[in-house]
Amino acid sequence: MIEQSASFTQRLRAIVGDDGLLTDPQQLRLYMYDGSIERALPLAVVLPRTPEQVAALVRLCHAEGVFLTPRGAGTGLSGGSIPLCGGVVLSLARMKAILSVDTENQMATVEPGLVNLDLTRHVSPKGFQYVPDPSSQGACTIGGNVAENSGGPHTLTGGVTTNHVLELQLVLADGTQVSVGSQAPDPPGPDLVGVVCGSEGTIAIVTRIVCRIVRKAECVRTMLAAFDSCRAASEAVSAVIASGIVPTAMEMMDHPALSAIEAFSHAGYPVDAGAVLLLELEALREEVEDAAPRVVEICRAGGASEVRVARNEEEREALWKGRKKAFGAMGRIGPSYYVQDGVIPRTRLPEVLDRVEEAARKVGLRVANVFHAGDGNLHPLILFDDHDPDQAKRAIAAGEEILRACVEAGGSITGEHGVGMEKRDYMGLQFSEATLAAFTAFRDACDPGHTLNPYKLLPSGLGCAEGGKRQKTLTQMQALAERNAAIGEAY
Amino acid sequence: MLADAYAPLREIPDLDVIDGSQAGVFRIGEQRARLAVRPRTHAAAAAALRACAAAGLHVVPYGGGTAQTLGHPPFRIDVVLALDLLRGIHAYDPHDLTLSVEAGTTLAELAQTLARAGQHLPLDGAQPARATVGGLLATGHAGWRAGTYGRPRDLLIGLRTALTDGSQALSGGMVVKNVTGYDLGKLHAGALGTLGVILRANFKVMPLAPARRFVAAALPEGTRASVLTRIDTLILRPSAALVLRGWEGELPWKSGDEGSIAVMLEGAAGEIDRATRDLRSALGAAGIPGASIFDQARADDALAQLNDLWGSEIGGRSAAYCLRDDTTRLISWAAMLERIAVTEQMAVDFAADLLDGRLLVRLAAPTGHALRSSLPSCEEFIRKEAPGARLLHAPEWARREFPVWGGEPSAIARMREIKRAFDPAGTLNAGRYVGKI
Ligand SMILES: Cc1cc2nc3c(=O)[nH]c(=O)nc-3n(C[C@H](O)[C@H](O)[C@H](O)COP(=O)(O)OP(=O)(O)OC[C@H]3O[C@@H](n4cnc5c(N)ncnc54)[C@H](O)[C@@H]3O)c2cc1C
């Protein structure tokens, strides 16, 4: 066994070189985590530098039946890049080049490990931007964004990652390299770009991305409106939409969140408010000048005690600073937080926010809300002490209750953070057995052995229509997991 | 024996079975259906599909019949599954900017509902009075505003499909952002009904722009090339911008020596006024003197006429291609095609999408017979220069012989696996899609 595993690591090393392979337990420990509350230790971490190396690694793991988990920056919030069943973590962190920028055709070609914000920084002097802007954009990678189909505050009008990806170079589960989508519109064949986006590393590894970049708007106006309650702020959101104005961003922060954020980033937020809305309009001057006063008026009519409009770029950045660092600020009010990501039709915001509050109260925990109100995408942050197993359990119970509330309101259990390992067993709340069977059939068609990021995205257990078949897959996977564990004994 | 194969269909509740000459109204290119079924419920559609798959019958899903000449001719047509009874708005709350609609609803009907609430779904189809939502999604058709508003896949947020095992699968939902599970809806959008039958679709919708203006101008000799660069620097990105040539009698404005330019502007009133001044001065600088202006409903009509060009056939003697390239190269493409059409004695009409890098070209011969003799050399030329060109419509012989979808994509093997996973017996639209999937 040991002999075999030694040869396995040697073969990994042969592909990525000495400095591309981590096996030291100390180093491996850094890859146990992502932004979620899940943990698991890999057997080895590889850091390839080229798509060819990625392909060779996937071929090797495929042939040996070793699990492989792709990883970007590890900022994911659903345990997506955690090597649940051991195996090899494939980090794309060293593939981070901007390969080309074509402003005439408004596209850029980048490697998957490129940090999201680095692309916008790079094209910004030319007057362009990359639209999807997760709050983690200073750290997360574009490859990770594709895998999660990430959104951000500006996706209300701008769309999420899938709307900005034109072509992908992929390494499939058996190690073959293909390109899907195209720089020219409407490539033939089913929309594989569309299904790879949001597939959480379970059907292919993304090794190159051609994405859209767009011209920055002529005029941007950012404003903050303070309300007595989340209900009043939610109603203002609906009223703005009803007036025919769709701001590029409508973000909400509730009272507990505001106090934490203000203590952390001194953004000048009104800490006494029950809730604050951050709104942004982007368009040509006339449209913004027409819409901005109407938005102010709607907020006032909806009971806003204060509406602040940023007068310049500096003030605008100040308004955004607090929001962008909101999750980090939670440390001010609790040792740890468990964030949910359910999404609901936006008209249901008031009632579902009440249920969120209720869910936390029921288990004796506090909750803060910082979220994409325009999209109806909630981010309740359930505050708990991660050293207290009972609190952790209660946080998870409240989380489940919140997801139920979202589904019952006609929504979905995740809007942008992904299912990962964290929400896979809640899939049944939202989807029928037939639908789950279709998901499984699709996964089986792409990765029959489930070697790519196993046990993610699909329900882990039985009970769906495909019970028999899943059980077989599970048994196979358990056998593989044992094998992975055996290989791990070498370390 | 065949009669027996059809028998289970007659047992399915809520399923109208039409045969004999009545079924002939459903036409797939030059072929007529011999038997059609019209489900009244999703369950009936799914049951019909399962019954067909079990009996080894080949099924062609059918919306408004406006795009049945797309793709290769099907290997065999046993049953047409017509979705026209599954129609209507399933759910719509304007404040949520989302809508759920049955697959057989026509685009016109949908547009009317939305317009009453001051909203729209900016997915343009040809012949909206006949074309259905399901058909638009299955073909993935992108009208002239796609470069700005996106394609069906971009605005689709949820989908219900019937699969060949008789189950109904869902993906997405009624929320504008959603990453729960695989986004299988995207897979169906553009798959020409080869993976499942679209039953109901959910979209995000948006407010209709308060001001809509359509500007068209004739292009005098020597202006076509320069107009292109000017469009690129307009302050307001138009929602559609085209250079056209030909289409006699199909467009309500005059054409010059080098055709015409058409631009759709949408936005706030003040914005549109500035954008119009900006556009006029760009046209003036390119040597283009006057322009016709159509506002509001008339602008919508002009745009609709442009979108109808996608489906514009001249009975049995025309073929249309869609070429994809950098916008900067489209015009030289058009010029090349004009030349070859002259040598082959064909009429050529084209529309170049300046925002999205596509060229719609229609080639027409004096007779079907003449097309038979001159189209192959045009096809050869186009394939050589633009292997990815898609043949949008043509007589059946051409769609049988030519690589309608362009070259095979590098992921074709994976596409076949996916087809096998969803439609193992090859029941749906067999042979029509990429790689004759
Ligand atoms: C403070 C904070 C704020 C956040 N805000 C937002 C937000 O506003 N919007 C939002 O959508 N998300 C947000 N997130 C979540 C997270 O940042 C995103 O999901 C991000 O896209 C993950 O990128 P990553 O590079 O860190 O990927 P990782 O966490 O490393 O991986 C995420 C998933 O992608 C897979 N993966 C990574 N790279 C590849 C690849 N090249 N090919 C195939 N699969 C791959 C992994 O296997 C895993 O399943 C936030 C996270 C934090 C910590």
Coordinates of N, CA, C and O in Angstrom, one line a residue, chain A residues 229-313:
Chain A
S229 N -37.1 50.4 10.4 CA -37.2 49.0 10.5 C -36.8 48.4 9.2 O -36.9 49.0 8.1
C230 N -36.5 47.1 9.2 CA -36.3 46.3 8.0 C -37.5 46.3 7.1 O -37.5 46.3 5.9
R231 N -38.7 46.2 7.8 CA -39.9 46.2 7.0 C -40.1 47.5 6.2 O -40.3 47.4 5.0
A232 N -39.8 48.6 6.8 CA -39.9 49.9 6.1 C -38.9 49.9 4.9 O -39.3 50.4 3.8
A233 N -37.7 49.5 5.2 CA -36.7 49.5 4.2 C -37.1 48.6 3.0 O -36.9 48.9 1.8
S234 N -37.6 47.4 3.4 CA -38.0 46.4 2.3 C -39.1 47.0 1.5 O -39.2 46.8 0.2
E235 N -40.1 47.7 2.1 CA -41.2 48.2 1.3 C -40.7 49.3 0.4 O -41.2 49.5 -0.7
A236 N -39.6 50.0 0.9 CA -39.0 51.1 0.0 C -38.4 50.4 -1.3 O -38.5 50.9 -2.4
V237 N -37.8 49.3 -1.0 CA -37.2 48.5 -2.2 C -38.2 48.2 -3.2 O -38.1 48.5 -4.4
S238 N -39.4 47.7 -2.7 CA -40.4 47.4 -3.7 C -41.0 48.6 -4.4 O -41.3 48.6 -5.5
A239 N -41.1 49.7 -3.6 CA -41.7 50.9 -4.1 C -40.8 51.5 -5.2 O -41.2 52.0 -6.3
V240 N -39.5 51.4 -5.0 CA -38.5 51.9 -6.1 C -38.8 51.1 -7.4 O -38.9 51.6 -8.4
I241 N -38.8 49.8 -7.2 CA -39.0 48.9 -8.4 C -40.3 49.2 -9.1 O -40.4 49.3 -10.3
A242 N -41.3 49.4 -8.2 CA -42.7 49.6 -8.8 C -42.7 50.9 -9.6 O -43.5 51.1 -10.5
S243 N -41.8 51.8 -9.3 CA -41.8 53.1 -10.0 C -41.1 53.0 -11.3 O -41.1 54.0 -12.1
G244 N -40.6 51.8 -11.6 CA -40.0 51.6 -12.9 C -38.5 51.9 -12.9 O -37.9 51.9 -14.0
I245 N -38.0 52.1 -11.7 CA -36.5 52.4 -11.7 C -35.9 51.1 -11.1 O -36.3 50.5 -10.1
V246 N -34.8 50.6 -11.8 CA -34.1 49.5 -11.3 C -32.6 50.0 -11.0 O -31.8 50.1 -11.9
P247 N -32.3 50.3 -9.8 CA -31.0 50.7 -9.4 C -30.0 49.5 -9.7 O -30.4 48.4 -9.7
T248 N -28.7 49.9 -9.9 CA -27.8 48.8 -10.1 C -27.5 48.0 -8.8 O -27.1 46.9 -8.9
A249 N -27.7 48.7 -7.7 CA -27.5 48.0 -6.4 C -28.5 48.5 -5.4 O -28.8 49.7 -5.4
M250 N -29.0 47.6 -4.6 CA -29.9 47.9 -3.5 C -29.5 47.0 -2.3 O -30.0 45.8 -2.3
E251 N -28.7 47.4 -1.4 CA -28.2 46.6 -0.3 C -28.8 47.0 1.0 O -29.0 48.2 1.2
M252 N -29.1 46.0 1.8 CA -29.7 46.4 3.1 C -28.8 45.9 4.3 O -28.2 44.8 4.2
M253 N -28.8 46.7 5.3 CA -28.1 46.3 6.5 C -29.0 46.6 7.7 O -29.6 47.7 7.8
D254 N -29.2 45.6 8.6 CA -30.1 45.9 9.7 C -29.4 46.5 10.9 O -28.1 46.6 10.9
H255 N -30.1 46.7 12.0 CA -29.5 47.4 13.1 C -28.3 46.7 13.7 O -27.2 47.3 13.9
P256 N -28.4 45.4 14.0 CA -27.2 44.7 14.6 C -26.0 44.8 13.7 O -24.9 45.0 14.1
A257 N -26.3 44.6 12.4 CA -25.2 44.7 11.4 C -24.5 46.1 11.4 O -23.3 46.2 11.4
L258 N -25.4 47.1 11.4 CA -24.9 48.4 11.4 C -23.9 48.7 12.5 O -22.9 49.3 12.3
S259 N -24.3 48.3 13.7 CA -23.4 48.6 14.8 C -22.1 47.9 14.7 O -21.0 48.5 14.9
A260 N -22.1 46.7 14.2 CA -20.9 45.9 14.0 C -20.0 46.6 13.0 O -18.8 46.8 13.1
I261 N -20.6 46.9 11.9 CA -19.9 47.5 10.7 C -19.3 48.9 11.1 O -18.1 49.1 10.8
E262 N -20.1 49.7 11.8 CA -19.6 51.0 12.1 C -18.4 50.9 13.1 O -17.4 51.6 12.9
A263 N -18.5 50.0 14.0 CA -17.4 49.8 15.0 C -16.1 49.3 14.2 O -15.0 49.7 14.6
F264 N -16.3 48.6 13.2 CA -15.2 48.0 12.5 C -14.6 48.9 11.4 O -13.4 49.1 11.3
S265 N -15.5 49.5 10.6 CA -14.9 50.3 9.5 C -15.2 51.8 9.5 O -14.8 52.5 8.6
H266 N -15.8 52.3 10.6 CA -16.1 53.7 10.7 C -16.5 54.4 9.4 O -15.9 55.3 8.9
A267 N -17.5 53.8 8.8 CA -18.0 54.3 7.5 C -18.9 55.5 7.7 O -19.3 56.1 6.7
G268 N -19.3 55.8 8.9 CA -20.2 56.9 9.2 C -21.6 56.5 9.0 O -22.5 57.4 8.7
Y269 N -22.0 55.3 9.2 CA -23.4 54.8 9.0 C -24.2 55.3 10.2 O -23.6 55.3 11.4
P270 N -25.5 55.6 10.0 CA -26.3 55.9 11.2 C -26.6 54.7 12.0 O -27.5 53.9 11.7
V271 N -25.9 54.6 13.1 CA -26.0 53.3 13.9 C -27.4 53.2 14.7 O -27.7 52.1 15.1
D272 N -28.1 54.3 14.8 CA -29.4 54.2 15.5 C -30.5 53.7 14.6 O -31.6 53.4 15.1
A273 N -30.2 53.7 13.3 CA -31.3 53.3 12.4 C -31.7 51.8 12.6 O -30.9 51.0 13.0
G274 N -32.9 51.5 12.2 CA -33.4 50.1 12.3 C -32.8 49.3 11.1 O -32.6 48.1 11.2
A275 N -32.7 50.0 10.0 CA -32.1 49.4 8.8 C -31.7 50.5 7.9 O -32.2 51.6 7.9
V276 N -30.7 50.2 7.1 CA -30.2 51.2 6.1 C -30.2 50.5 4.7 O -29.9 49.3 4.6
L277 N -30.5 51.3 3.7 CA -30.4 50.9 2.4 C -29.3 51.6 1.7 O -29.2 52.9 1.8
L278 N -28.5 50.9 0.9 CA -27.5 51.5 0.1 C -27.9 51.3 -1.3 O -28.1 50.2 -1.8
L279 N -28.2 52.4 -2.0 CA -28.7 52.4 -3.4 C -27.7 53.0 -4.4 O -27.1 54.0 -4.0
E280 N -27.6 52.4 -5.5 CA -26.7 53.0 -6.5 C -27.4 53.0 -7.9 O -28.0 52.0 -8.3
L281 N -27.3 54.1 -8.6 CA -27.8 54.3 -9.9 C -26.6 54.5 -10.9 O -25.7 55.3 -10.6
E282 N -26.7 53.8 -12.0 CA -25.6 54.0 -13.0 C -26.2 54.1 -14.3 O -27.0 53.2 -14.7
A283 N -25.9 55.1 -15.1 CA -26.5 55.3 -16.4 C -25.9 56.5 -17.0 O -24.9 57.1 -16.5
L284 N -26.6 57.0 -18.1 CA -26.2 58.3 -18.6 C -26.7 59.4 -17.7 O -27.6 59.1 -16.9
R285 N -26.1 60.5 -17.7 CA -26.4 61.6 -16.8 C -27.9 61.9 -16.7 O -28.4 61.9 -15.6
E286 N -28.5 62.0 -17.8 CA -30.0 62.4 -17.8 C -30.8 61.4 -17.0 O -31.7 61.7 -16.3
E287 N -30.5 60.1 -17.3 CA -31.3 59.1 -16.6 C -31.1 59.1 -15.1 O -32.0 59.0 -14.3
V288 N -29.8 59.3 -14.7 CA -29.5 59.3 -13.3 C -30.1 60.5 -12.7 O -30.7 60.5 -11.6
E289 N -30.0 61.7 -13.4 CA -30.6 62.9 -12.8 C -32.1 62.9 -12.7 O -32.7 63.5 -11.9
D290 N -32.7 62.1 -13.6 CA -34.1 61.9 -13.6 C -34.5 61.0 -12.4 O -35.5 61.2 -11.7
A291 N -33.7 59.9 -12.3 CA -34.2 58.9 -11.3 C -33.8 59.2 -9.9 O -34.5 58.9 -9.0
A292 N -32.6 59.8 -9.7 CA -32.1 60.0 -8.3 C -33.1 60.7 -7.4 O -33.4 60.2 -6.3
P293 N -33.6 61.9 -7.8 CA -34.5 62.6 -6.9 C -35.8 61.8 -6.7 O -36.4 61.8 -5.6
R294 N -36.2 61.0 -7.7 CA -37.4 60.1 -7.5 C -37.1 59.1 -6.4 O -38.0 58.8 -5.6
V295 N -35.9 58.5 -6.4 CA -35.6 57.5 -5.4 C -35.6 58.1 -4.0 O -36.1 57.6 -3.1
V296 N -35.0 59.3 -4.0 CA -34.9 60.0 -2.7 C -36.3 60.2 -2.2 O -36.7 59.9 -1.0
E297 N -37.2 60.7 -3.0 CA -38.6 61.0 -2.7 C -39.3 59.7 -2.2 O -40.0 59.7 -1.2
I298 N -39.1 58.6 -2.9 CA -39.8 57.3 -2.6 C -39.3 56.9 -1.2 O -40.1 56.4 -0.3
C299 N -38.0 57.0 -0.9 CA -37.5 56.6 0.4 C -38.1 57.5 1.5 O -38.5 57.0 2.5
R300 N -38.1 58.8 1.2 CA -38.7 59.7 2.2 C -40.2 59.4 2.5 O -40.6 59.3 3.6
A301 N -40.9 59.2 1.4 CA -42.3 58.8 1.5 C -42.5 57.5 2.3 O -43.5 57.3 2.9
G302 N -41.5 56.6 2.2 CA -41.5 55.4 2.8 C -41.0 55.4 4.3 O -40.8 54.4 4.9
G303 N -40.8 56.7 4.8 CA -40.4 56.8 6.2 C -39.0 57.0 6.5 O -38.5 56.9 7.6
A304 N -38.1 57.2 5.4 CA -36.7 57.3 5.7 C -36.4 58.5 6.6 O -36.9 59.6 6.3
S305 N -35.7 58.3 7.6 CA -35.4 59.5 8.5 C -34.2 60.3 8.0 O -34.1 61.5 8.3
E306 N -33.5 59.7 7.1 CA -32.3 60.4 6.5 C -32.0 59.8 5.2 O -32.1 58.6 5.0
V307 N -31.7 60.6 4.2 CA -31.2 60.1 2.9 C -30.0 60.9 2.6 O -30.0 62.2 2.5
R308 N -28.9 60.2 2.4 CA -27.6 60.9 2.1 C -27.2 60.5 0.7 O -27.2 59.4 0.3
V309 N -26.8 61.5 -0.1 CA -26.4 61.2 -1.4 C -24.9 61.6 -1.5 O -24.5 62.7 -1.2
A310 N -24.1 60.6 -2.0 CA -22.6 60.9 -2.1 C -22.4 62.0 -3.1 O -22.9 61.9 -4.2
R311 N -21.6 62.9 -2.7 CA -21.3 64.1 -3.6 C -20.1 63.9 -4.5 O -20.0 64.5 -5.5
N312 N -19.3 62.9 -4.1 CA -18.1 62.7 -5.0 C -17.7 61.2 -4.8 O -18.2 60.5 -4.0
E313 N -16.6 60.9 -5.5 CA -16.1 59.5 -5.5 C -15.7 59.1 -4.1 O -15.9 57.9 -3.7

